């Protein structure tokens, strides 16, 4: 629960910062985060296929 509160607080701080940043900078950061999440998702999917569970 404490982690959730901290995550929401951090999200609020980041959203407040983005509101004051130039649009080009915000879009560039959004693209970097999207690419990072895409790579993470592909690695997770690839890792799950390789290690199948016996349950």
mmCIF file with all atom_site columns, C-alpha atoms in Angstrom:
data_model
loop_
_atom_site.group_PDB
_atom_site.id
_atom_site.type_symbol
_atom_site.label_atom_id
_atom_site.label_alt_id
_atom_site.label_comp_id
_atom_site.label_asym_id
_atom_site.label_entity_id
_atom_site.label_seq_id
_atom_site.pdbx_PDB_ins_code
_atom_site.Cartn_x
_atom_site.Cartn_y
_atom_site.Cartn_z
_atom_site.occupancy
_atom_site.B_iso_or_equiv
_atom_site.pdbx_formal_charge
_atom_site.auth_seq_id
_atom_site.auth_comp_id
_atom_site.auth_asym_id
_atom_site.auth_atom_id
_atom_site.pdbx_PDB_model_num
ATOM 1  C CA . UNK A 1 1  ? 0.000  0.000   0.000   1.00 0.00 ? 1  UNK A CA 1
ATOM 2  C CA . UNK A 1 2  ? 2.829  2.354   0.836   1.00 0.00 ? 2  UNK A CA 1
ATOM 3  C CA . UNK A 1 3  ? 4.391  1.597   -2.548  1.00 0.00 ? 3  UNK A CA 1
ATOM 4  C CA . UNK A 1 4  ? 1.153  2.582   -4.273  1.00 0.00 ? 4  UNK A CA 1
ATOM 5  C CA . UNK A 1 5  ? 0.988  5.875   -2.378  1.00 0.00 ? 5  UNK A CA 1
ATOM 6  C CA . UNK A 1 6  ? 4.618  6.637   -3.227  1.00 0.00 ? 6  UNK A CA 1
ATOM 7  C CA . UNK A 1 7  ? 4.039  5.761   -6.900  1.00 0.00 ? 7  UNK A CA 1
ATOM 8  C CA . UNK A 1 8  ? 0.994  8.046   -7.112  1.00 0.00 ? 8  UNK A CA 1
ATOM 9  C CA . UNK A 1 9  ? 2.905  10.860  -5.401  1.00 0.00 ? 9  UNK A CA 1
ATOM 10 C CA . UNK A 1 10 ? 5.779  10.467  -7.849  1.00 0.00 ? 10 UNK A CA 1
ATOM 11 C CA . UNK A 1 11 ? 3.329  10.398  -10.759 1.00 0.00 ? 11 UNK A CA 1
ATOM 12 C CA . UNK A 1 12 ? 1.826  13.671  -9.552  1.00 0.00 ? 12 UNK A CA 1
ATOM 13 C CA . UNK A 1 13 ? 5.243  15.300  -9.347  1.00 0.00 ? 13 UNK A CA 1
ATOM 14 C CA . UNK A 1 14 ? 6.195  14.068  -12.819 1.00 0.00 ? 14 UNK A CA 1
ATOM 15 C CA . UNK A 1 15 ? 2.899  15.197  -14.350 1.00 0.00 ? 15 UNK A CA 1
ATOM 16 C CA . UNK A 1 16 ? 3.343  18.619  -12.780 1.00 0.00 ? 16 UNK A CA 1
ATOM 17 C CA . UNK A 1 17 ? 6.836  18.843  -14.224 1.00 0.00 ? 17 UNK A CA 1
ATOM 18 C CA . UNK A 1 18 ? 5.657  17.816  -17.696 1.00 0.00 ? 18 UNK A CA 1
ATOM 19 C CA . UNK A 1 19 ? 3.025  20.560  -17.621 1.00 0.00 ? 19 UNK A CA 1
ATOM 20 C CA . UNK A 1 20 ? 5.810  23.162  -17.443 1.00 0.00 ? 20 UNK A CA 1
ATOM 21 C CA . UNK A 1 21 ? 8.187  21.516  -19.928 1.00 0.00 ? 21 UNK A CA 1
ATOM 22 C CA . UNK A 1 22 ? 8.197  22.416  -23.630 1.00 0.00 ? 22 UNK A CA 1
ATOM 23 C CA . UNK A 1 23 ? 6.037  20.189  -25.836 1.00 0.00 ? 23 UNK A CA 1
ATOM 24 C CA . UNK A 1 24 ? 8.989  18.892  -27.880 1.00 0.00 ? 24 UNK A CA 1
ATOM 25 C CA . UNK A 1 25 ? 10.831 17.800  -24.753 1.00 0.00 ? 25 UNK A CA 1
ATOM 26 C CA . UNK A 1 26 ? 7.738  16.065  -23.364 1.00 0.00 ? 26 UNK A CA 1
ATOM 27 C CA . UNK A 1 27 ? 7.175  14.200  -26.625 1.00 0.00 ? 27 UNK A CA 1
ATOM 28 C CA . UNK A 1 28 ? 10.821 13.121  -26.810 1.00 0.00 ? 28 UNK A CA 1
ATOM 29 C CA . UNK A 1 29 ? 10.703 11.761  -23.277 1.00 0.00 ? 29 UNK A CA 1
ATOM 30 C CA . UNK A 1 30 ? 7.392  10.023  -24.034 1.00 0.00 ? 30 UNK A CA 1
ATOM 31 C CA . UNK A 1 31 ? 8.975  8.286   -27.040 1.00 0.00 ? 31 UNK A CA 1
ATOM 32 C CA . UNK A 1 32 ? 11.971 7.169   -24.967 1.00 0.00 ? 32 UNK A CA 1
ATOM 33 C CA . UNK A 1 33 ? 9.687  5.739   -22.283 1.00 0.00 ? 33 UNK A CA 1
ATOM 34 C CA . UNK A 1 34 ? 7.490  4.003   -24.884 1.00 0.00 ? 34 UNK A CA 1
ATOM 35 C CA . UNK A 1 35 ? 10.522 2.367   -26.518 1.00 0.00 ? 35 UNK A CA 1
ATOM 36 C CA . UNK A 1 36 ? 11.855 1.287   -23.130 1.00 0.00 ? 36 UNK A CA 1
ATOM 37 C CA . UNK A 1 37 ? 8.493  -0.262  -22.192 1.00 0.00 ? 37 UNK A CA 1
ATOM 38 C CA . UNK A 1 38 ? 8.281  -2.001  -25.560 1.00 0.00 ? 38 UNK A CA 1
ATOM 39 C CA . UNK A 1 39 ? 11.732 -3.543  -25.149 1.00 0.00 ? 39 UNK A CA 1
ATOM 40 C CA . UNK A 1 40 ? 10.847 -4.601  -21.611 1.00 0.00 ? 40 UNK A CA 1
ATOM 41 C CA . UNK A 1 41 ? 7.618  -6.238  -22.798 1.00 0.00 ? 41 UNK A CA 1
ATOM 42 C CA . UNK A 1 42 ? 9.399  -8.116  -25.590 1.00 0.00 ? 42 UNK A CA 1
ATOM 43 C CA . UNK A 1 43 ? 12.081 -9.373  -23.210 1.00 0.00 ? 43 UNK A CA 1
ATOM 44 C CA . UNK A 1 44 ? 9.454  -10.513 -20.711 1.00 0.00 ? 44 UNK A CA 1
ATOM 45 C CA . UNK A 1 45 ? 7.448  -12.313 -23.391 1.00 0.00 ? 45 UNK A CA 1
ATOM 46 C CA . UNK A 1 46 ? 10.576 -13.966 -24.783 1.00 0.00 ? 46 UNK A CA 1
ATOM 47 C CA . UNK A 1 47 ? 11.688 -15.027 -21.307 1.00 0.00 ? 47 UNK A CA 1
ATOM 48 C CA . UNK A 1 48 ? 8.315  -16.553 -20.464 1.00 0.00 ? 48 UNK A CA 1
ATOM 49 C CA . UNK A 1 49 ? 8.276  -18.605 -23.655 1.00 0.00 ? 49 UNK A CA 1
ATOM 50 C CA . UNK A 1 50 ? 11.712 -20.015 -22.951 1.00 0.00 ? 50 UNK A CA 1
ATOM 51 C CA . UNK A 1 51 ? 10.969 -21.019 -19.322 1.00 0.00 ? 51 UNK A CA 1
ATOM 52 C CA . UNK A 1 52 ? 7.694  -22.904 -19.394 1.00 0.00 ? 52 UNK A CA 1
ATOM 53 C CA . UNK A 1 53 ? 6.210  -23.814 -16.034 1.00 0.00 ? 53 UNK A CA 1
ATOM 54 C CA . UNK A 1 54 ? 5.329  -27.390 -15.067 1.00 0.00 ? 54 UNK A CA 1
ATOM 55 C CA . UNK A 1 55 ? 2.376  -26.315 -12.889 1.00 0.00 ? 55 UNK A CA 1
#
